[in-house]
GROMACS .gro file of C-alpha atoms in nm:
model
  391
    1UNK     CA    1  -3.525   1.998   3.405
    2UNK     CA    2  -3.142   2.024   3.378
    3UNK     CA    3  -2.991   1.849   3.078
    4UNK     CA    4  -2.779   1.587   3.092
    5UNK     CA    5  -2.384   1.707   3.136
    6UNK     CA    6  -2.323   1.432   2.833
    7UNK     CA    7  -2.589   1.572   2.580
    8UNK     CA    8  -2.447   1.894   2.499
    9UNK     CA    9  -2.108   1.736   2.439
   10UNK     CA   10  -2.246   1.455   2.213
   11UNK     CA   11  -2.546   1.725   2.042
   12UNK     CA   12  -2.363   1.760   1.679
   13UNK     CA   13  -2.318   1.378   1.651
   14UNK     CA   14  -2.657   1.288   1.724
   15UNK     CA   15  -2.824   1.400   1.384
   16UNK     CA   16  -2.620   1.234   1.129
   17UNK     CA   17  -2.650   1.227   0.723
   18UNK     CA   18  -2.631   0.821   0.744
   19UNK     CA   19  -2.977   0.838   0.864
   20UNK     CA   20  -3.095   1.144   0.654
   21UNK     CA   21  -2.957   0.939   0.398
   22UNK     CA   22  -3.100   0.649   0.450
   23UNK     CA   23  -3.466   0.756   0.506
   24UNK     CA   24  -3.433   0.975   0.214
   25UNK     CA   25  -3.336   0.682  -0.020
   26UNK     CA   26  -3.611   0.472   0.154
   27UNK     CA   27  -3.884   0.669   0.070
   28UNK     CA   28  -3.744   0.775  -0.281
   29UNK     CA   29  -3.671   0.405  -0.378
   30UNK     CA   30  -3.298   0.526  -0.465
   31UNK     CA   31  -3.019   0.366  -0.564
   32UNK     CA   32  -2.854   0.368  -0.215
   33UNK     CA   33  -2.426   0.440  -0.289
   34UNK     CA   34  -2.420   0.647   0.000
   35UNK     CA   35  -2.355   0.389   0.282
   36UNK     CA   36  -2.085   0.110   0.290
   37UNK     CA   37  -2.197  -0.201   0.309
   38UNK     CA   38  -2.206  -0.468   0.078
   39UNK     CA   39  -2.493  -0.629  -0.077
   40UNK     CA   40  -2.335  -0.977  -0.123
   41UNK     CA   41  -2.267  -1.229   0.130
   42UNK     CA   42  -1.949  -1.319   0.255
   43UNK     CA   43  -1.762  -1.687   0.184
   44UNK     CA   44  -1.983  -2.000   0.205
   45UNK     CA   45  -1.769  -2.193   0.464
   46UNK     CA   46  -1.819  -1.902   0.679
   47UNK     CA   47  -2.162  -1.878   0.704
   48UNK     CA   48  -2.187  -2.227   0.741
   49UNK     CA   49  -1.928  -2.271   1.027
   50UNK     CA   50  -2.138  -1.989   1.228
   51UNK     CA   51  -2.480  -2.163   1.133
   52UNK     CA   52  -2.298  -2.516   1.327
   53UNK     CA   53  -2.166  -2.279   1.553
   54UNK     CA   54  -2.550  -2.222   1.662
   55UNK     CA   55  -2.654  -2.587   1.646
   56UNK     CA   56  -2.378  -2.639   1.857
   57UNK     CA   57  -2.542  -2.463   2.116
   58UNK     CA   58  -2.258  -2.167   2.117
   59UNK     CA   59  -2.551  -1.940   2.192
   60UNK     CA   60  -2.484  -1.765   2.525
   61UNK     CA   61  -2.213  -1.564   2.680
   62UNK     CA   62  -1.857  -1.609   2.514
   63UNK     CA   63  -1.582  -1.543   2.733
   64UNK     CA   64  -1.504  -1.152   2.812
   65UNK     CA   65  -1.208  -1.100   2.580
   66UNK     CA   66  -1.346  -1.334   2.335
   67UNK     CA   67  -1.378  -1.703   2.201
   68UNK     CA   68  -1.024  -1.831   2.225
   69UNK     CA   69  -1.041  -1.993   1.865
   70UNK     CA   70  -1.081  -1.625   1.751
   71UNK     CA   71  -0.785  -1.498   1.953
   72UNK     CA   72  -0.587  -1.754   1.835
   73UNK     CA   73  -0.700  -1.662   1.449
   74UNK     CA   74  -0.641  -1.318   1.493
   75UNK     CA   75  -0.293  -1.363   1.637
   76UNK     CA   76  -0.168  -1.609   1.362
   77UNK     CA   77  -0.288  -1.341   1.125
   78UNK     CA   78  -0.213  -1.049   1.260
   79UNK     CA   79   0.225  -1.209   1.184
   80UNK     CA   80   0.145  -1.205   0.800
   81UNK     CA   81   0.138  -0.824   0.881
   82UNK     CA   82   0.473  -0.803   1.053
   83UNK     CA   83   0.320  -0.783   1.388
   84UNK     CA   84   0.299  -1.017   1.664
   85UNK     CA   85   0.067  -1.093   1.975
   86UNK     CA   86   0.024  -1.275   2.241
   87UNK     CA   87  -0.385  -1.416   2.251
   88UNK     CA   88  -0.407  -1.502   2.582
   89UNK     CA   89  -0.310  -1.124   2.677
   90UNK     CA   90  -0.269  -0.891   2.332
   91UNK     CA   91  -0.574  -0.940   2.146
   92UNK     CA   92  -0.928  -0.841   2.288
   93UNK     CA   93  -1.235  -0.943   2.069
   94UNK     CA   94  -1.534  -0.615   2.068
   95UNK     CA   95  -1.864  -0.536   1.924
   96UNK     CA   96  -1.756  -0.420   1.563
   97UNK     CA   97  -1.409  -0.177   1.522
   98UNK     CA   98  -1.621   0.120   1.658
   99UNK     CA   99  -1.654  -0.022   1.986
  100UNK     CA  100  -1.295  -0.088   1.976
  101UNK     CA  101  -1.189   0.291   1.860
  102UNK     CA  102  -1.425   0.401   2.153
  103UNK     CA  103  -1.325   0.182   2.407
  104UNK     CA  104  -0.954   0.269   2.322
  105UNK     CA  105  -1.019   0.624   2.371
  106UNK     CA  106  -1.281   0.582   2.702
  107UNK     CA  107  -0.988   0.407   2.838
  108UNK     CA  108  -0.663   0.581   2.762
  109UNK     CA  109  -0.742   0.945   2.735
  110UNK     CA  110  -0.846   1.171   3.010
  111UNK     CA  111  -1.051   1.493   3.082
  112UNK     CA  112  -0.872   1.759   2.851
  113UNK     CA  113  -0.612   1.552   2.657
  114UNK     CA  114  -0.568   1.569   2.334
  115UNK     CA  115  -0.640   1.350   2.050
  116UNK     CA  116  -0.543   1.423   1.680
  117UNK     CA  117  -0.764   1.300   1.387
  118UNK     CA  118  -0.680   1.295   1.016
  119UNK     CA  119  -0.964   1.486   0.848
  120UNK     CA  120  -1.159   1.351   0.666
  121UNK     CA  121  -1.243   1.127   0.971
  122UNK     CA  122  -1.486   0.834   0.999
  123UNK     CA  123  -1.760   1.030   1.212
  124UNK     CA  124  -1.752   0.775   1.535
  125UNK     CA  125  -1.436   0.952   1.595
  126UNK     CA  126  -1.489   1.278   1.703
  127UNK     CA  127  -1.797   1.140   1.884
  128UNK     CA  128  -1.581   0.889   2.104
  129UNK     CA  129  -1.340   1.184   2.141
  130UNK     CA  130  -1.633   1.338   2.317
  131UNK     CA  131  -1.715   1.056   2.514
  132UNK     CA  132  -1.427   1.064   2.668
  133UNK     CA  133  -1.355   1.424   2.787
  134UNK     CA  134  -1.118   1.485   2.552
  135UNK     CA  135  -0.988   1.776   2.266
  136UNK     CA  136  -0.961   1.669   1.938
  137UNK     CA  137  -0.735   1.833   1.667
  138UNK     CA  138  -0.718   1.807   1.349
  139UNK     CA  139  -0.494   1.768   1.054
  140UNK     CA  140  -0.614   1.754   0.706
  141UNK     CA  141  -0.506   1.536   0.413
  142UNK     CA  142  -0.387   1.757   0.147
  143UNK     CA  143  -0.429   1.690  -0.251
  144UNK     CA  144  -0.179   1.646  -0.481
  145UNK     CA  145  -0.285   1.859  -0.835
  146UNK     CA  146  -0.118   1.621  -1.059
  147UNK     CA  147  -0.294   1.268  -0.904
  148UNK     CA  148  -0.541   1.370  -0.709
  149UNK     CA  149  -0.433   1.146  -0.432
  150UNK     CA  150  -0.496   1.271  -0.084
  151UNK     CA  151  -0.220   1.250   0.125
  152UNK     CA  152  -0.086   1.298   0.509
  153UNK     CA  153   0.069   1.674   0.559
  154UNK     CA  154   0.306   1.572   0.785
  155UNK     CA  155   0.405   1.932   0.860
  156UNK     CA  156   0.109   1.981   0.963
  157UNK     CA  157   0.087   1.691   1.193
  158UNK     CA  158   0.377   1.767   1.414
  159UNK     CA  159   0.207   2.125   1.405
  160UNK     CA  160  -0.115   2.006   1.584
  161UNK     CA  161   0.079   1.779   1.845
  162UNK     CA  162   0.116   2.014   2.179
  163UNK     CA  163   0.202   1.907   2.555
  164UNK     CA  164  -0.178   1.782   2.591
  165UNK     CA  165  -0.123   1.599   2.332
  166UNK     CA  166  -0.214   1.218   2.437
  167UNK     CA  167  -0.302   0.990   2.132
  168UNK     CA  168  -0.336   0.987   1.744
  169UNK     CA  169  -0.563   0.796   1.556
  170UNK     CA  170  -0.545   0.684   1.219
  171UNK     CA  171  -0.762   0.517   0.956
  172UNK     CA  172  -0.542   0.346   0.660
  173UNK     CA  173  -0.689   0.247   0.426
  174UNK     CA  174  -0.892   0.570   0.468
  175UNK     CA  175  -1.262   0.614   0.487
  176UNK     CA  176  -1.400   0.829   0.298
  177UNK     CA  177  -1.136   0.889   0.092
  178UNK     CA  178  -0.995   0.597  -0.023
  179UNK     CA  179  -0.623   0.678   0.066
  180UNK     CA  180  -0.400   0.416   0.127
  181UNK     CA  181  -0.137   0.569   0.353
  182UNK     CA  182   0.268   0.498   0.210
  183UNK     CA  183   0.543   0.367   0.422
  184UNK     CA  184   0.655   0.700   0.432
  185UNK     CA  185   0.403   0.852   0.536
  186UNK     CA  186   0.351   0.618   0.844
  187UNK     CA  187   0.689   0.622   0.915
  188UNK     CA  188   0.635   0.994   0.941
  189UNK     CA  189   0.365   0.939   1.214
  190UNK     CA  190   0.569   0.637   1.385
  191UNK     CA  191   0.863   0.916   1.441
  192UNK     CA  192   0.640   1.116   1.591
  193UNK     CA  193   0.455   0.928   1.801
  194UNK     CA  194   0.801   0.818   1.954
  195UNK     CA  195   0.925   1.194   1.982
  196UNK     CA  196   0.588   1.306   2.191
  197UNK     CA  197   0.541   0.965   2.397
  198UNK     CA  198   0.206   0.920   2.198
  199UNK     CA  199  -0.024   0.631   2.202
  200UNK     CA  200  -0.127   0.511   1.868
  201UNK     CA  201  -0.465   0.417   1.770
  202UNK     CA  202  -0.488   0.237   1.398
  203UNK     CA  203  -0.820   0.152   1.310
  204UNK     CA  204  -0.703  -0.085   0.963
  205UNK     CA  205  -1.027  -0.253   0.915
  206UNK     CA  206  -0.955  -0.203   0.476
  207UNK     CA  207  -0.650  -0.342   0.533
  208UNK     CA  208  -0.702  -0.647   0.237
  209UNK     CA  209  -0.907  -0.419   0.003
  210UNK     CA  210  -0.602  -0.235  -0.115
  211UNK     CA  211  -0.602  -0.195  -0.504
  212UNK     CA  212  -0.361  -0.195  -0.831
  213UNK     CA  213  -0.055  -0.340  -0.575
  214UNK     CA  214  -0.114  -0.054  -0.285
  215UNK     CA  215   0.099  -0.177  -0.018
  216UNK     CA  216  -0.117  -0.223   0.364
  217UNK     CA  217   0.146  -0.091   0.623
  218UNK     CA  218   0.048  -0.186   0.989
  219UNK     CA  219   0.202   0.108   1.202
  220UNK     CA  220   0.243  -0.106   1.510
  221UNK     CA  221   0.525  -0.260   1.306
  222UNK     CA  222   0.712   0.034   1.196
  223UNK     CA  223   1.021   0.095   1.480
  224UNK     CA  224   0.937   0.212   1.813
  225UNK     CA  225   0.569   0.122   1.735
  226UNK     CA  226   0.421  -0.195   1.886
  227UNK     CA  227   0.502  -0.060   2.244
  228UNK     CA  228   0.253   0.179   2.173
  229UNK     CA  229   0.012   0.076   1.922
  230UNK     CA  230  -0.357  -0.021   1.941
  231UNK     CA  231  -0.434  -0.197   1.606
  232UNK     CA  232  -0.817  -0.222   1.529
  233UNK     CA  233  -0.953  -0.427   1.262
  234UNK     CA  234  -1.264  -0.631   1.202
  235UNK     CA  235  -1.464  -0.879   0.965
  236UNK     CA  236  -1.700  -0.722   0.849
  237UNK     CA  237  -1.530  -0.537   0.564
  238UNK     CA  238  -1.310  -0.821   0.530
  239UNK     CA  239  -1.556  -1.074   0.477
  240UNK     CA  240  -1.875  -0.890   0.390
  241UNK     CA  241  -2.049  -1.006   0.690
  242UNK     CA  242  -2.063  -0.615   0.820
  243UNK     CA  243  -2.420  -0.699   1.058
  244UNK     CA  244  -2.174  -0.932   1.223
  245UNK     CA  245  -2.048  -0.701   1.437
  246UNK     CA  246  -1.714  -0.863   1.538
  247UNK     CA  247  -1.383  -0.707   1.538
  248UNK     CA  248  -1.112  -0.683   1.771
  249UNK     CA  249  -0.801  -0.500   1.929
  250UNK     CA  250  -0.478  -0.605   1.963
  251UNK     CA  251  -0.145  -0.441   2.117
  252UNK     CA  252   0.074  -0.449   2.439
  253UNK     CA  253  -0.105  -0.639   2.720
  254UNK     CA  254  -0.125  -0.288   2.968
  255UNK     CA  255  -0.275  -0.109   2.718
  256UNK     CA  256  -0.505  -0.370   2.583
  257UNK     CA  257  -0.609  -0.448   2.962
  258UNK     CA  258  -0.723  -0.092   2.994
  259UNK     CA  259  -0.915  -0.077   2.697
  260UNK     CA  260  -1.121  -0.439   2.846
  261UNK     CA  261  -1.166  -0.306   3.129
  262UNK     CA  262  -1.398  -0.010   2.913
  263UNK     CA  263  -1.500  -0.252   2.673
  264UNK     CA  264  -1.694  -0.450   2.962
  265UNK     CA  265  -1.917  -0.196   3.077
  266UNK     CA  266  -2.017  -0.107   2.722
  267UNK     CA  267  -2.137  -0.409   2.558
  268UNK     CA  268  -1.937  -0.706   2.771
  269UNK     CA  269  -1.931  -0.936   2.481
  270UNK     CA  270  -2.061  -1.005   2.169
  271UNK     CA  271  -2.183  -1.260   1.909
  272UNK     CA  272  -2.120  -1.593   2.050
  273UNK     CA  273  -2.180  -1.795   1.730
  274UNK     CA  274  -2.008  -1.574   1.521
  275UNK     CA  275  -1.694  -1.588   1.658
  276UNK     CA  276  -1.600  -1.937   1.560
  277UNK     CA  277  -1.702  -1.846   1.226
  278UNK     CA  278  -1.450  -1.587   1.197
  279UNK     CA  279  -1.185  -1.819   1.356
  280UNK     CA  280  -1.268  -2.006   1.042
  281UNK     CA  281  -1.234  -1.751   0.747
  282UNK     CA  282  -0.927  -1.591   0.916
  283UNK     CA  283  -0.786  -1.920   0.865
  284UNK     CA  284  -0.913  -2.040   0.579
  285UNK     CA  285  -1.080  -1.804   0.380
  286UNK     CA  286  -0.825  -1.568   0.289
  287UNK     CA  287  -0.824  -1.663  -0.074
  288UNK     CA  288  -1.161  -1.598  -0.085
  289UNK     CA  289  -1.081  -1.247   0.043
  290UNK     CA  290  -0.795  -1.181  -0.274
  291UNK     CA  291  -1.100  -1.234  -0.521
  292UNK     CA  292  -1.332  -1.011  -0.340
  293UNK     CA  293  -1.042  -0.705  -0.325
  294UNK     CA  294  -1.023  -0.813  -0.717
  295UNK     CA  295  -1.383  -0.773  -0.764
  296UNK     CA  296  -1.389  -0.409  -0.594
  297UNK     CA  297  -1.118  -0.249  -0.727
  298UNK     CA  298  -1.283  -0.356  -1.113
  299UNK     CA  299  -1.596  -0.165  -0.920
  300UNK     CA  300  -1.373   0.065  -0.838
  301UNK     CA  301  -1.309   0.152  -1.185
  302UNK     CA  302  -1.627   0.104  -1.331
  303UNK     CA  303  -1.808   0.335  -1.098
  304UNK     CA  304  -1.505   0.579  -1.115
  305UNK     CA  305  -1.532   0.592  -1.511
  306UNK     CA  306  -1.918   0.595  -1.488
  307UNK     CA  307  -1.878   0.902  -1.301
  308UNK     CA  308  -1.577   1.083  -1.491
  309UNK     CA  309  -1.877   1.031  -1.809
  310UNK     CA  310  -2.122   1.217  -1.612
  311UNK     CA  311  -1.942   1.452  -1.571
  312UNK     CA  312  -1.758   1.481  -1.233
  313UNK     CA  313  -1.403   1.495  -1.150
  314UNK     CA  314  -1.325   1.180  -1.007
  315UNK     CA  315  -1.047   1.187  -0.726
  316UNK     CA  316  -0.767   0.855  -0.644
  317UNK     CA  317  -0.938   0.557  -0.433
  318UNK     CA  318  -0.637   0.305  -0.351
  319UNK     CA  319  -0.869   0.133  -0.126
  320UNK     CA  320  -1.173   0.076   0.067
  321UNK     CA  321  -1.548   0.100  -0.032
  322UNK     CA  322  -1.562   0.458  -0.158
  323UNK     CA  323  -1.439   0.685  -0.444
  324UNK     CA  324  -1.486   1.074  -0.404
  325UNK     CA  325  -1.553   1.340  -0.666
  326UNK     CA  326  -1.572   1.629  -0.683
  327UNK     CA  327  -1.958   1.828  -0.756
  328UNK     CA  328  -1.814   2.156  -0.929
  329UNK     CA  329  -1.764   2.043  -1.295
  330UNK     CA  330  -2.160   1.964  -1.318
  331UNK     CA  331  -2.200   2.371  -1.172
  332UNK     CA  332  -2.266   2.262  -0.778
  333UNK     CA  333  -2.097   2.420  -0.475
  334UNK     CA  334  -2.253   2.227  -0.190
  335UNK     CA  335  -2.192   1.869  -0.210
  336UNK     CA  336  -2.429   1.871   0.102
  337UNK     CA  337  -2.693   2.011  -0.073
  338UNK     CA  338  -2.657   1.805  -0.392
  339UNK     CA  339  -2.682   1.486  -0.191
  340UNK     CA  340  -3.013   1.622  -0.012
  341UNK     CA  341  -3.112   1.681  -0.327
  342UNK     CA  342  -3.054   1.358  -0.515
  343UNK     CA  343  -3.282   1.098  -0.415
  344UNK     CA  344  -3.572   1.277  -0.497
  345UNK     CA  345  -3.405   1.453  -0.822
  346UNK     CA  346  -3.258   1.136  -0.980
  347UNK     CA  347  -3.278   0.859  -0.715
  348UNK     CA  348  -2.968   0.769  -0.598
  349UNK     CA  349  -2.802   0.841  -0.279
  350UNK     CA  350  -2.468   0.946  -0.188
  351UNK     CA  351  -2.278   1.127   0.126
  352UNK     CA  352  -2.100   1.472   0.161
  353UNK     CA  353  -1.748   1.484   0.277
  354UNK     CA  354  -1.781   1.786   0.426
  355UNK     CA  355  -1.964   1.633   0.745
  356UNK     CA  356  -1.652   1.369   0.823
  357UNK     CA  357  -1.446   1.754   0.903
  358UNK     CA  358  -1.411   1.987   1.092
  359UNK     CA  359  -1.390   2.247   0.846
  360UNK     CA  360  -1.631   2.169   0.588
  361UNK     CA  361  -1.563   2.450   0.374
  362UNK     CA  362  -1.253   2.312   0.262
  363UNK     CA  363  -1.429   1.977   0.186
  364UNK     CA  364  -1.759   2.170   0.092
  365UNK     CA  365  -1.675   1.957  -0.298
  366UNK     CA  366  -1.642   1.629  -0.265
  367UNK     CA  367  -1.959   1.351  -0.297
  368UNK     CA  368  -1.848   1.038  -0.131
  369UNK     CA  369  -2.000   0.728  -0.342
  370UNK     CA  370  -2.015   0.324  -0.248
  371UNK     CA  371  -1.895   0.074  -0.467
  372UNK     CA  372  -1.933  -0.221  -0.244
  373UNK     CA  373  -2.256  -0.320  -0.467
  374UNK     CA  374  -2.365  -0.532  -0.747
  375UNK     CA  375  -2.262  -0.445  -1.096
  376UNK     CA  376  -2.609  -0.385  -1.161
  377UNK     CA  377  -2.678  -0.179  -0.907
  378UNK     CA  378  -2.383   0.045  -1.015
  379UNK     CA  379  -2.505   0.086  -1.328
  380UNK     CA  380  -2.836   0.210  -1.254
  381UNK     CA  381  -2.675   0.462  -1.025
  382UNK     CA  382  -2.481   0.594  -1.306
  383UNK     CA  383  -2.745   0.579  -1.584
  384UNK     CA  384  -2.963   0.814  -1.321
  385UNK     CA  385  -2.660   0.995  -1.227
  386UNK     CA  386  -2.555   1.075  -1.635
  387UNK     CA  387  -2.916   1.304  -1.602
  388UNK     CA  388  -2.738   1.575  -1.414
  389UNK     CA  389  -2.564   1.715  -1.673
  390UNK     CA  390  -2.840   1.746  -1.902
  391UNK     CA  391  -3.026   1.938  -1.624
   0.00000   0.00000   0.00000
C-alpha cells in the first residue's frame, strides 16, 4: 500500500516528548513541570458568564469568524497595545492560537516558500510549516555570558532571509525560553520584514505575563508593520482557562480573509459558550490578570532559586510559564536523556529544549521546567529534584 504523500512530511512531528512525557509522569505519579498549563482556574466572573452562556442556550454553531461580543472585546483590547482593528473584518476568532499559527501559514505560504522560525520554536511550528508545503529556516537565539538572557541575532536573521523567503514567525514572550523580545530587537525584525516584502506572523499569546517591568511590544505596531502583520493571541494563558481552546487572529482584512477561508475547513468554529465568556474577562477581568502575572513571576523566582540550590544553572525567564537551566553543573550532557530519566529516578517531569530545534546539539543543555503550578506543587518538585546532586 502506498503511503500517504502527507505522512512522510509530518513523520518527525508525530512522536512528540509532550506525550512521552506525560505517560511517563502518569505512570510514575511525578510531579508533572514539564507541560504548561496551569493547575488553577481562571477568574470567577468568567467561568460564571460561560456557565449562563450555556443556560442561555448558546450551545450550537457560533458564527464563522466568531461571536461578535468577542470580536468586539478583542478589538477594544487589542488598542491598549498600540494596534487597531476593525471586528467586523480584522479579527477572526479560531480553535486555540495553534489553529491560528496553522491556518496563517496553510493560507499564505505556498509549495516551496520559505518560512523563518526563531529556534527554540514552539513545536506546532515546524509541523504547520510542513503542512503547508513549505521550507523552514532557522535562526537561533544567542546567549548573552554575563545575563544569561537569550536574545534575537539579528545578523543572523537577515542571513537566513533569501528570495523564497515568504513569512517570519515569531513567539514574544518566548516559549520555551522565557525571552521577552526588546523594542529593539523587534524593530530589528519590523525593518526587515519591510526590506524583503515579508508577512509577519506574531503568535503573543504571553503577552500579560511579562515580569519585573518587561515591556510586551506588539510588532504589528512598530512602522511599516500592521500592513503586514498577523497577530495571534489567545485566553488560555491569559486567563488560565487553557482547555478552552479560544484564541484569535487579527490583522489587515485581505490577509485575515485568507487565513478564514483555511480556518473553515479545519475546525469551522469553535466553543460557542465560551466565547461570551471571554468577551467578558477581556473586558473586565484584566485586573484579575495583573495579580495572576504577579503570582508567576514570585513562581518564577521561587522555582528558579529552588533550582540554582540543586544545583543547576538557572538561565533569564522575563516571561511566560517556563524557566530553563542548564543540566551540566549536576555532571549531565543530555538534557533529553535526563528528562527520560527523571520520573522514574526522582519523580518529576520536565522537557528538553533540544527537541523545540533544529539543531539540538547546540541546545543538547537546557531542561525546560513549568511554573504555572501551585506553590506546593513546586516545592515537592524541588525537594525531589535537590536528590540529584547527592546521586
Amino acid at each position: 500500500m502506498r503511503v500517504p504523500a502527507l505522512v512522510p512530511r509530518l513523520r518527525p512531528f508525530t512522536s512528540t516528548i509532550f506525550a512521552e512525557m506525560t505517560a511517563l509522569a502518569l505512570r510514575t505519579g511525578a510531579v508533572n513541570l514539564g507541560q504548561g498549563f496551569p493547575d488553577t482556574d481562571g477568574p470567577a466572573g468568567m467561568l460564571a458568564a460561560a456557565k449562563d452562556a450555556i443556560d442561555a442556550g448558546l450551545n450550537q454553531y457560533p458564527p464563522g469568524p466568531g461571536v461578535p461580543a468577542l470580536r468586539e472585546a478583542v478589538a477594544e483590547h487589542r488598542v491598549r497595545l498600540g494596534t487597531s482593528y476593525d471586528p467586523d473584518t480584522e479579527v477572526l476568532v479560531t480553535v486555540g492560537a495553534t489553529e491560528a499559527v496553522a491556518a496563517s501559514l496553510l493560507a499564505l505560504v505556498e509549495q516551496g516558500d520559505e518560512v523563518v522560525l526563531i529556534e527554540p520554536y514552539y513545536d506546532s511550528y515546524a509541523a504547520s510549516v510542513a503542512l503547508a508545503g513549505a521550507v523552514r529556516r532557522t535562526v537561533g537565539l544567542v546567549e548573552d555570558p554575563e545575563t544569561g538572557r537569550l536574545g534575537l541575532d539579528a545578523a543572523a536573521l537577515r542571513a537566513a532571509i533569501g528570495p523564497r523567503t515568504r513569512a517570519v514567525l515569531v513567539n514574544t514572550p518566548h516559549n520555551p525560553t522565557g525571552t521577552v523580545l526588546t523594542r529593539a530587537e523587534l524593530t530589528s525584525i519590523a525593518e526587515l520584514c519591510v526590506e524583503h516584502d515579508l508577512i509577519a506572523i506574531t503568535d503573543e499569546v504571553y503577552e500579560h505575563l511579562v515580569f519585573d517591568g518587561s515591556e510586551h511590544v506588539a510588532l504589528a505596531s512598530l512602522p511599516g508593520m500592521a500592513e503586514r502583520t498577523l497577530t495571534i493571541s489567545g485566553a488560555g494563558k491569559t486567563f488560565n482557562c487553557t482547555g478552552w481552546k479560544i484564541g484569535w487572529v487579527c490583522g489587515p482584512a485581505e490577509l485575515v480573509a485568507a487565513v478564514r477561508a483555511a480556518k473553515q475547513f479545519l475546525t469551522f468554529v469553535g466553543g460557542a459558550p465560551f466565547q461570551p465568556a471571554v468577551a467578558h474577562a477581556l473586558r473586565h477581568e484584566l485586573p484579575w490578570v495583573d495579580g495572576l502575572r504577579d503570582d508567576l513571576q514570585a513562581k518564577r523566582s521561587r522555582l528558579s532559586a529552588g533550582l540554582a540550590d540543586a544545583g543547576f544553572a538557572v538561565r533569564r525567564s522575563e516571561g511566560t510559564y517556563f524557566v530553563c537551566a542548564d543540566v551540566r553543573p549536576l555532571g549531565f550532557t543530555d538534557g533529553a536523556e535526563l528528562c527520560r530519566a527523571l520520573p522514574e529516578r526522582i519523580g518529576v517531569a520536565a522537557v528538553p529544549v533540544q527537541v523545540f530545534t533544529d539543531d539540538p546539539d547546540r541546545w543538547r543543555h537546557l531542561v525546560r521546567f513549568a511554573f504555572c503550578k501551585r506553590d506546593e506543587v513546586i516545592d515537592e518538585a524541588l525537594r525531589r529534584l535537590a536528590t540529584l546532586a547527592r546521586g
